[in-house]
mmCIF file of C-alpha atoms and ligand atoms in Angstrom:
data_model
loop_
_atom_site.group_PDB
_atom_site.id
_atom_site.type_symbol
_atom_site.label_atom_id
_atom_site.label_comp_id
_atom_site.label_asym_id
_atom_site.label_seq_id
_atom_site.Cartn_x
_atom_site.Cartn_y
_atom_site.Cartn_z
ATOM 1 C CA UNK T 1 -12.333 200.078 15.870
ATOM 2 C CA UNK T 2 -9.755 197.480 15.536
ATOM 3 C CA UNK T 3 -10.738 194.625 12.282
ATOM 4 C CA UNK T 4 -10.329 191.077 12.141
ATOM 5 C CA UNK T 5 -7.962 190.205 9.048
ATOM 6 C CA UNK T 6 -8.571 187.037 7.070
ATOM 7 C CA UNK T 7 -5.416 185.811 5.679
ATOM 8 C CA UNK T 8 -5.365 183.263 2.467
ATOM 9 C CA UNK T 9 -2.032 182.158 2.479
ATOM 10 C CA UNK T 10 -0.763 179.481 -0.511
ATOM 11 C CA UNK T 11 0.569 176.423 1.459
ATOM 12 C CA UNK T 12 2.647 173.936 -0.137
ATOM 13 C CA UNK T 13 6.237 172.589 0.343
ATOM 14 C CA UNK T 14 7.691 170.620 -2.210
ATOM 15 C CA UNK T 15 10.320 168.734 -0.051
ATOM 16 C CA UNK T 16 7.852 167.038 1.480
ATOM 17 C CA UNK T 17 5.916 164.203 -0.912
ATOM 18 C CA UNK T 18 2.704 164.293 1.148
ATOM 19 C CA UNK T 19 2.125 168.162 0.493
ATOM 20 C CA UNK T 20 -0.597 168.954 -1.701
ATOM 21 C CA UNK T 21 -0.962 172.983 -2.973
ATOM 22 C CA UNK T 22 -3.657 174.118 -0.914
ATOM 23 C CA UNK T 23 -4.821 177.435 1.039
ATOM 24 C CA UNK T 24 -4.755 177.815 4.426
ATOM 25 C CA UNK T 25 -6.810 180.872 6.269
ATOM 26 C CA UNK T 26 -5.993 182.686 9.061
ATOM 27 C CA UNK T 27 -7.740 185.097 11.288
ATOM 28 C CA UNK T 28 -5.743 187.938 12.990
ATOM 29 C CA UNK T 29 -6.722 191.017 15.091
ATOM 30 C CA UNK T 30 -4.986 194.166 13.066
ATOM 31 C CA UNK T 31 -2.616 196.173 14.975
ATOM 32 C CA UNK T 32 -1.764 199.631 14.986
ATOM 33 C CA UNK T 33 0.710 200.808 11.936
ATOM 34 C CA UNK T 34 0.770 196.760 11.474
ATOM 35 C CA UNK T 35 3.054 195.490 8.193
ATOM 36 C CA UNK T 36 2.565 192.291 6.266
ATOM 37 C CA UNK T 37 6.034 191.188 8.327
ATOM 38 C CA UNK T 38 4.212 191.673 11.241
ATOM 39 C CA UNK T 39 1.231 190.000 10.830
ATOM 40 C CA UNK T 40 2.409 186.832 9.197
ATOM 41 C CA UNK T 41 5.327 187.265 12.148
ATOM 42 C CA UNK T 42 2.233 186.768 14.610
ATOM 43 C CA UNK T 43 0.558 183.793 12.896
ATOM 44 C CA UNK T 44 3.478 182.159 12.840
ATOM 45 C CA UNK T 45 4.267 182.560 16.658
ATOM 46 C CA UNK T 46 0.373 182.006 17.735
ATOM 47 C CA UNK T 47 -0.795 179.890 15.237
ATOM 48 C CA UNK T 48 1.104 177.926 12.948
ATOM 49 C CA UNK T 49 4.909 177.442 12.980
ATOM 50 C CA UNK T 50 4.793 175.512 10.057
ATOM 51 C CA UNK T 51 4.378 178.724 8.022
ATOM 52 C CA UNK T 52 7.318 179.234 5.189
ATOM 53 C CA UNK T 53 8.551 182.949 4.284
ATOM 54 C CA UNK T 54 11.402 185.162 4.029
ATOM 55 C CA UNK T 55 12.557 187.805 5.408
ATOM 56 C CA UNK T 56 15.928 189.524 6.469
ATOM 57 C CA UNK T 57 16.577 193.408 7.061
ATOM 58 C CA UNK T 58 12.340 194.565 7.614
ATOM 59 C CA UNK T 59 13.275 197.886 5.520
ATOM 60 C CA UNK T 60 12.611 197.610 1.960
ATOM 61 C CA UNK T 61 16.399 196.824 1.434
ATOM 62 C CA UNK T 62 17.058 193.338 0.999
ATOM 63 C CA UNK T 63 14.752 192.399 -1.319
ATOM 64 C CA UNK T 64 13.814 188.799 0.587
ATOM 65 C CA UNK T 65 10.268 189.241 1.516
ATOM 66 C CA UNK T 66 8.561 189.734 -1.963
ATOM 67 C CA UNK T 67 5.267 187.968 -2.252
ATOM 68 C CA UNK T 68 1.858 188.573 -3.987
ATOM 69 C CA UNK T 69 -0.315 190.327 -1.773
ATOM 70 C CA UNK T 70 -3.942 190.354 -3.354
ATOM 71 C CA UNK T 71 -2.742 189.568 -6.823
ATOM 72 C CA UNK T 72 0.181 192.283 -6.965
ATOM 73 C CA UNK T 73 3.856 191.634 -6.318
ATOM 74 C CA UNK T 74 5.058 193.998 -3.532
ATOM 75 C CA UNK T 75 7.123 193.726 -0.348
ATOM 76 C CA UNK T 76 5.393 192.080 2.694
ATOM 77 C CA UNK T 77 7.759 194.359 5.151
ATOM 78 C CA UNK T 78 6.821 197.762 3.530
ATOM 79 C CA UNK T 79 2.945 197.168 3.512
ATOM 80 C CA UNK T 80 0.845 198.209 5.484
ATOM 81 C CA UNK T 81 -2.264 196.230 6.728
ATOM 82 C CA UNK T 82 -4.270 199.447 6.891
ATOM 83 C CA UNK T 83 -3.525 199.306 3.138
ATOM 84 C CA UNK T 84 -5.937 196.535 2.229
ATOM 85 C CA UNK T 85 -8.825 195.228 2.567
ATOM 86 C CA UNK T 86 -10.230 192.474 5.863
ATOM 87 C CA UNK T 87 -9.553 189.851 3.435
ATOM 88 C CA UNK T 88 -5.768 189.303 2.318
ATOM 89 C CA UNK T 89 -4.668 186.471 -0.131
ATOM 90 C CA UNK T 90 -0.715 185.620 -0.038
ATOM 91 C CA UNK T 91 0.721 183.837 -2.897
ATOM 92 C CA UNK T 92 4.563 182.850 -3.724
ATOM 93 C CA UNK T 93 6.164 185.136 -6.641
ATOM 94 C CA UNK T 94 6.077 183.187 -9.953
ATOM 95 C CA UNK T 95 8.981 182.550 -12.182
ATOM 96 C CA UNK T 96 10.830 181.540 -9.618
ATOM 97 C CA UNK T 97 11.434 178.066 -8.114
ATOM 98 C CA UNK T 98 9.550 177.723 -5.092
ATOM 99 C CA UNK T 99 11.104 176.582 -1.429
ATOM 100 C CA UNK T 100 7.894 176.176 0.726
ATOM 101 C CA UNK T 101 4.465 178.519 0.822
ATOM 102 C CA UNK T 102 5.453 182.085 0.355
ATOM 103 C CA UNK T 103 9.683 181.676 0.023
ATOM 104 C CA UNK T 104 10.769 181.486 -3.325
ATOM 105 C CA UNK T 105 14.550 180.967 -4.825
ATOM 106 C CA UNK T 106 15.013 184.400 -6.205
ATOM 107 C CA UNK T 107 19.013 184.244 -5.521
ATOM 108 C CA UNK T 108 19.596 181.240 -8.353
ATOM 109 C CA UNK T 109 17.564 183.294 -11.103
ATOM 110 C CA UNK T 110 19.412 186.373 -9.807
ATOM 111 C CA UNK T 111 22.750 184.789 -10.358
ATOM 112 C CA UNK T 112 22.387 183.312 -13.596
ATOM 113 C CA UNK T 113 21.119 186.672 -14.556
ATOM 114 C CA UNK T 114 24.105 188.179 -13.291
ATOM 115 C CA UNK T 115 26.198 186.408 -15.331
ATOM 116 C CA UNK T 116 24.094 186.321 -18.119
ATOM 117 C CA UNK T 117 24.549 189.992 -18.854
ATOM 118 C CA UNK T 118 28.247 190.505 -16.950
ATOM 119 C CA UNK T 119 26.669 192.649 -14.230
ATOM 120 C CA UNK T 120 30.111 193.925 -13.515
ATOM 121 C CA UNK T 121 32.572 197.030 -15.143
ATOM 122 C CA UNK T 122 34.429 195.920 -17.508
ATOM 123 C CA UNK T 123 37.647 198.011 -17.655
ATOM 124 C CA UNK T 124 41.459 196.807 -18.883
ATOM 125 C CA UNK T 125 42.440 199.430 -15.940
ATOM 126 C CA UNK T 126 44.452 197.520 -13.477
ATOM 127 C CA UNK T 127 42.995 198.398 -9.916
ATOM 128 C CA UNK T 128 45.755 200.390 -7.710
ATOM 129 C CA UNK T 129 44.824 200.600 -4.447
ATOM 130 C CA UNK T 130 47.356 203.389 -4.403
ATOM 131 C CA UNK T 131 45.827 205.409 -7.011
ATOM 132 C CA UNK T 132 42.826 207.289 -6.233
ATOM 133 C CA UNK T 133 39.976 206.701 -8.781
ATOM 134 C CA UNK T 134 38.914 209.006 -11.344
ATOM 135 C CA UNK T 135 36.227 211.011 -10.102
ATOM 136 C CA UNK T 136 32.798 210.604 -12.089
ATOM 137 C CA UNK T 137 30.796 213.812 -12.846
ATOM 138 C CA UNK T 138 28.057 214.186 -10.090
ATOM 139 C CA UNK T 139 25.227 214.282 -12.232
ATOM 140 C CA UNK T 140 26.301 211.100 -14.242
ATOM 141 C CA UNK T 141 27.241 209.598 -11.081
ATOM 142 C CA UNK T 142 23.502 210.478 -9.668
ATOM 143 C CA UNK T 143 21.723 208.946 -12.743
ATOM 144 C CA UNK T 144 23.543 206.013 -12.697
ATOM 145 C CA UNK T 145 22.707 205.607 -9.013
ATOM 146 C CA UNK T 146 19.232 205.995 -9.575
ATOM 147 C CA UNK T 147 18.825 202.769 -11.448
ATOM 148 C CA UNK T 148 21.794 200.765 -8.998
ATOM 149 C CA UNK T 149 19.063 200.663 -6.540
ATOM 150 C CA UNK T 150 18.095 198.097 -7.167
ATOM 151 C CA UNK T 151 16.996 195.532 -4.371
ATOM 152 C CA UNK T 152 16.948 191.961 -6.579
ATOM 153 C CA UNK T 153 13.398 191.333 -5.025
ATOM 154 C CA UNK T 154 11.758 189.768 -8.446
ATOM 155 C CA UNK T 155 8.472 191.485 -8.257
ATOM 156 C CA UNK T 156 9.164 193.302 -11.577
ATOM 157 C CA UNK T 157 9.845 189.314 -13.118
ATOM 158 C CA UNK T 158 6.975 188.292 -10.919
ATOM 159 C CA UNK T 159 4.514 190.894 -12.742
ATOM 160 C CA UNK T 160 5.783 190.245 -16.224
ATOM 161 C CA UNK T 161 3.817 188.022 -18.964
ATOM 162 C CA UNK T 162 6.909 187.758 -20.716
ATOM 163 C CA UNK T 163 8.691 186.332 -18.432
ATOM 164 C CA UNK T 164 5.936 184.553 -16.896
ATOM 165 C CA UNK T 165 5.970 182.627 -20.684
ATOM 166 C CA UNK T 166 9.165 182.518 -20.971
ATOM 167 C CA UNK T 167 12.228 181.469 -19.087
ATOM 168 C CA UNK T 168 14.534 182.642 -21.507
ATOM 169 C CA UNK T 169 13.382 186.441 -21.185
ATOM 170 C CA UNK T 170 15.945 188.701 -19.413
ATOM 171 C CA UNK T 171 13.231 190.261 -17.660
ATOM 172 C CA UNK T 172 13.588 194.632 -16.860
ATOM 173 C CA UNK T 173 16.002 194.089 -14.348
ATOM 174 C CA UNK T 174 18.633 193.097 -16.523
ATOM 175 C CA UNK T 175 17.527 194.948 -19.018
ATOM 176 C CA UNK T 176 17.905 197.997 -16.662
ATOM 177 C CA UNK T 177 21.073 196.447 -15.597
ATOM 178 C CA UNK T 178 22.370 196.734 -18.846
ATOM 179 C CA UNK T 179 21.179 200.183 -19.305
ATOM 180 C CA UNK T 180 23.210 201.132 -16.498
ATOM 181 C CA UNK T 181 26.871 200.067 -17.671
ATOM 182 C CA UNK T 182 25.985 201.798 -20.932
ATOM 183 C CA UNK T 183 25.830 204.899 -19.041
ATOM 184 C CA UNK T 184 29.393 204.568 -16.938
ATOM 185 C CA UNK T 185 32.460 205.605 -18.745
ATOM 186 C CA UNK T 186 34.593 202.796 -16.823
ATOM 187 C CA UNK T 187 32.822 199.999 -18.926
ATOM 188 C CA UNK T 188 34.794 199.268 -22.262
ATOM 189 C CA UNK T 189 32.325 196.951 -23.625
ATOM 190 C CA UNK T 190 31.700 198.030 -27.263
ATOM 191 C CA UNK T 191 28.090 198.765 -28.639
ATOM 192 C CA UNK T 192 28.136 195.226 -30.709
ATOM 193 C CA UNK T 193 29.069 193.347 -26.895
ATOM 194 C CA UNK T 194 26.150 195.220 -25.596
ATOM 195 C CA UNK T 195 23.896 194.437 -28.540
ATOM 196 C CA UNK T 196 25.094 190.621 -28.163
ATOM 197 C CA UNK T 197 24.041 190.339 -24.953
ATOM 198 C CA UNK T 198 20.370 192.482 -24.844
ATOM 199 C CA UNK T 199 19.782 193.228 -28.713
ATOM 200 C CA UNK T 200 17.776 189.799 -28.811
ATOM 201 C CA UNK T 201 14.895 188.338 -28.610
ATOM 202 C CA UNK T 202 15.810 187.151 -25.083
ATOM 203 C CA UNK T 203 16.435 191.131 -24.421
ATOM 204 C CA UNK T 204 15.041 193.913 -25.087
ATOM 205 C CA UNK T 205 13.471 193.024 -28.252
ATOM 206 C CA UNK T 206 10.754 189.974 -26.757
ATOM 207 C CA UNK T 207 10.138 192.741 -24.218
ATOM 208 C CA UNK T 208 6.297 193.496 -25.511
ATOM 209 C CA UNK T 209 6.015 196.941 -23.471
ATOM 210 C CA UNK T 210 3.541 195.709 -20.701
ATOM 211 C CA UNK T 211 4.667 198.087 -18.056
ATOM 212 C CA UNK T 212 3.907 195.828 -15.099
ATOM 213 C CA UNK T 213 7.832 196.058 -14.269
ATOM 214 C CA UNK T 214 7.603 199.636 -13.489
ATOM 215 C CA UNK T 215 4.196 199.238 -11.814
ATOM 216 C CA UNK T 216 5.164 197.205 -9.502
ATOM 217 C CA UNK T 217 8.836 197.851 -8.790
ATOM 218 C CA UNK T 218 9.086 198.472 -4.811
ATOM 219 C CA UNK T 219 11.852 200.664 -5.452
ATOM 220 C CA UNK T 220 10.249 202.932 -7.886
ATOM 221 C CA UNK T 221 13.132 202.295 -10.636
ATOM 222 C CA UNK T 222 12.498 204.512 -13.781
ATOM 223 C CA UNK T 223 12.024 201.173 -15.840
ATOM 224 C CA UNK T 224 10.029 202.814 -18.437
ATOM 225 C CA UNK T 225 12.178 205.046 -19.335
ATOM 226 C CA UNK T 226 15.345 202.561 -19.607
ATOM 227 C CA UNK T 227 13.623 200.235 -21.593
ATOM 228 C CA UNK T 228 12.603 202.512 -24.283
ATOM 229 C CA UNK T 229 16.065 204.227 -24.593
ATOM 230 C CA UNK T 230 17.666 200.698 -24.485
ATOM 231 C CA UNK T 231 15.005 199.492 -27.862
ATOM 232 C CA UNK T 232 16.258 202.460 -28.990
ATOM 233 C CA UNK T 233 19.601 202.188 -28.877
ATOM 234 C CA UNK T 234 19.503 198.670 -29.969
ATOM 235 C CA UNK T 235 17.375 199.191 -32.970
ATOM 236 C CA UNK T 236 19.824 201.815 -34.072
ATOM 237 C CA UNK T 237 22.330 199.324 -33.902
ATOM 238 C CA UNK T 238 21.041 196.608 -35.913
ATOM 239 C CA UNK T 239 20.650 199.403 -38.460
ATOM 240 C CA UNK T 240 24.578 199.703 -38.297
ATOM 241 C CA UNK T 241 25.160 196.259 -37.959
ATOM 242 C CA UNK T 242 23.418 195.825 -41.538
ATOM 243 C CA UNK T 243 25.695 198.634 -42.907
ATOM 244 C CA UNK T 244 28.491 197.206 -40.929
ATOM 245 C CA UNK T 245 28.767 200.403 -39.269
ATOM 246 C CA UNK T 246 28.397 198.839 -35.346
ATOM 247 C CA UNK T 247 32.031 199.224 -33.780
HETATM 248 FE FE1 SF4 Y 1 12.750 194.566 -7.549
HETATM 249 FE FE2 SF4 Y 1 12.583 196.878 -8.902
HETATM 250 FE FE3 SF4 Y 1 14.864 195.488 -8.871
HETATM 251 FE FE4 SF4 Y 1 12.785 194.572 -10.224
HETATM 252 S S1 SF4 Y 1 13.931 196.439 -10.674
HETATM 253 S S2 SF4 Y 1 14.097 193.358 -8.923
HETATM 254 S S3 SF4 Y 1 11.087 195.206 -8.927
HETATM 255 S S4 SF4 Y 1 13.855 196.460 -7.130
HETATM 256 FE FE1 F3S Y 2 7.694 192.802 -19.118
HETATM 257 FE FE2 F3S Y 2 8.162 195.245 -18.361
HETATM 258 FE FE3 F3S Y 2 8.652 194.518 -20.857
HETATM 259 S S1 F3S Y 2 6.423 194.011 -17.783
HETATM 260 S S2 F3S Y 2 7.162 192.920 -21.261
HETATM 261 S S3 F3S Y 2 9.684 193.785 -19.049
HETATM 262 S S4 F3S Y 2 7.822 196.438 -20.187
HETATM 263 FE FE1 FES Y 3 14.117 192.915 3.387
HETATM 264 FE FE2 FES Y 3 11.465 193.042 3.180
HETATM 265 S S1 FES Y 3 12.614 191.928 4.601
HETATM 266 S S2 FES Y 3 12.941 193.872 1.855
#
């Protein structure tokens, strides 16, 4: 038997001055192997093309469609209707600034982050186009893959309580980030750069362990796990830094 959906969706958009936050609800027949793309897709053709999302590639991949769905950050194209319950609430991710109902501005947060931490190699190797690159042992290359998948989505910010109280925190995908370059061989940054940039309170050390990164991560990143060697590593180099050990 097919159910009727109720959808709660947040409704607000700031660029207009008469807009008030408020909740619309929408009813919805559920379709066969229906996703959250789909059925907000459908209210927004039938029944109100006012409606404000994102979304870009339908796959998981681009990271544009995160949302809350029923009080957890997840990706509206990779769930499933038959996944929840008749009634659905839709809210905009926190953290980030917000562009109109569910669309947030996860690219500006993304960037600053970016440069924050130097998301990039940092190598004195001059690139030779000519030169074939030196090839990176498979199993190194394979870990360091693992946590490049990244999609820049937001729902492990999102989910936070750090970085729900703080703007300043790094949040676990730049902390993960980091994690990464310390792993490849091509980045020359020394252990003190590293500890400059996520051996703070900013870093690794306001993260307070709440797990709700890994949780909720879409992509199934082994956050966990990189935070704790990251505090780690970090601790152990404060405890050179004090013996002025830290190259
Ligand atoms: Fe999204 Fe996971 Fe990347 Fe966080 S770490 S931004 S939850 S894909
Ligand atoms: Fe936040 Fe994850 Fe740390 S939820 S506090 S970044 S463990
Ligand atoms: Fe790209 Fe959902 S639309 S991840």
């Amino acid at each position: 038997m097919t159910r009727r959906l109720t959808f709660n969706i947040f409704r607000y958009n700031p660029q207009d001055p008469t807009s008030v936050p408020h909740t619309d609800t929408y009813a919805l027949e559920e379709a066969e192997r229906m996703t959250l793309y789909i059925a907000l897709t459908k209210i927004r053709e039938e029944q109100d093309s006012s409606l404000i999302f994102d979304f870009c590639c339908r796959a998981g991949i681009c990271g544009a469609c995160a949302m809350v769905i029923n009080g957890r950050p997840g990706l509206a194209c990779k769930t499933l209707t038959k996944d929840l319950p008749d009634e659905i609430t839709l809210m905009p991710l926190p953290v980030f600034k917000l562009v109109g109902d569910l669309s947030v501005d996860t690219g500006t947060w993304f960037r600053a982050m970016n440069e924050k931490v130097e998301s990039w190699v940092h190598s004195s190797k001059k690139m030779d186009p000519t030169v074939q690159e030196e090839r990176m042992d498979n199993a190194l290359a394979e870990e360091i893959y693992e946590l490049e998948r990244c999609v820049e989505c937001g729902c492990c910010v999102a989910a936070c309580g750090t970085a729900n109280m703080r703007p300043d925190f790094l949040g676990a995908t730049a902390l993960n980030r980091i994690a990464r370059f310390i792993m490849d061989p091509r980045d020359e940054r020394t252990e003190k750069e590293y500890f400059e940039i996520v051996g703070t309170d900013e870093g690794i050390f306001g993260c307070m362990g709440l797990l709700a990164c890994e949780d909720v991560c879409p992509k199934q990143l082994p956050l966990q796990d990189q935070l704790g060697i990251l505090r780690r590593k970090m601790g152990w180099t404060a405890v050179k830094q004090l013996f002025g050990l830290a190259k």
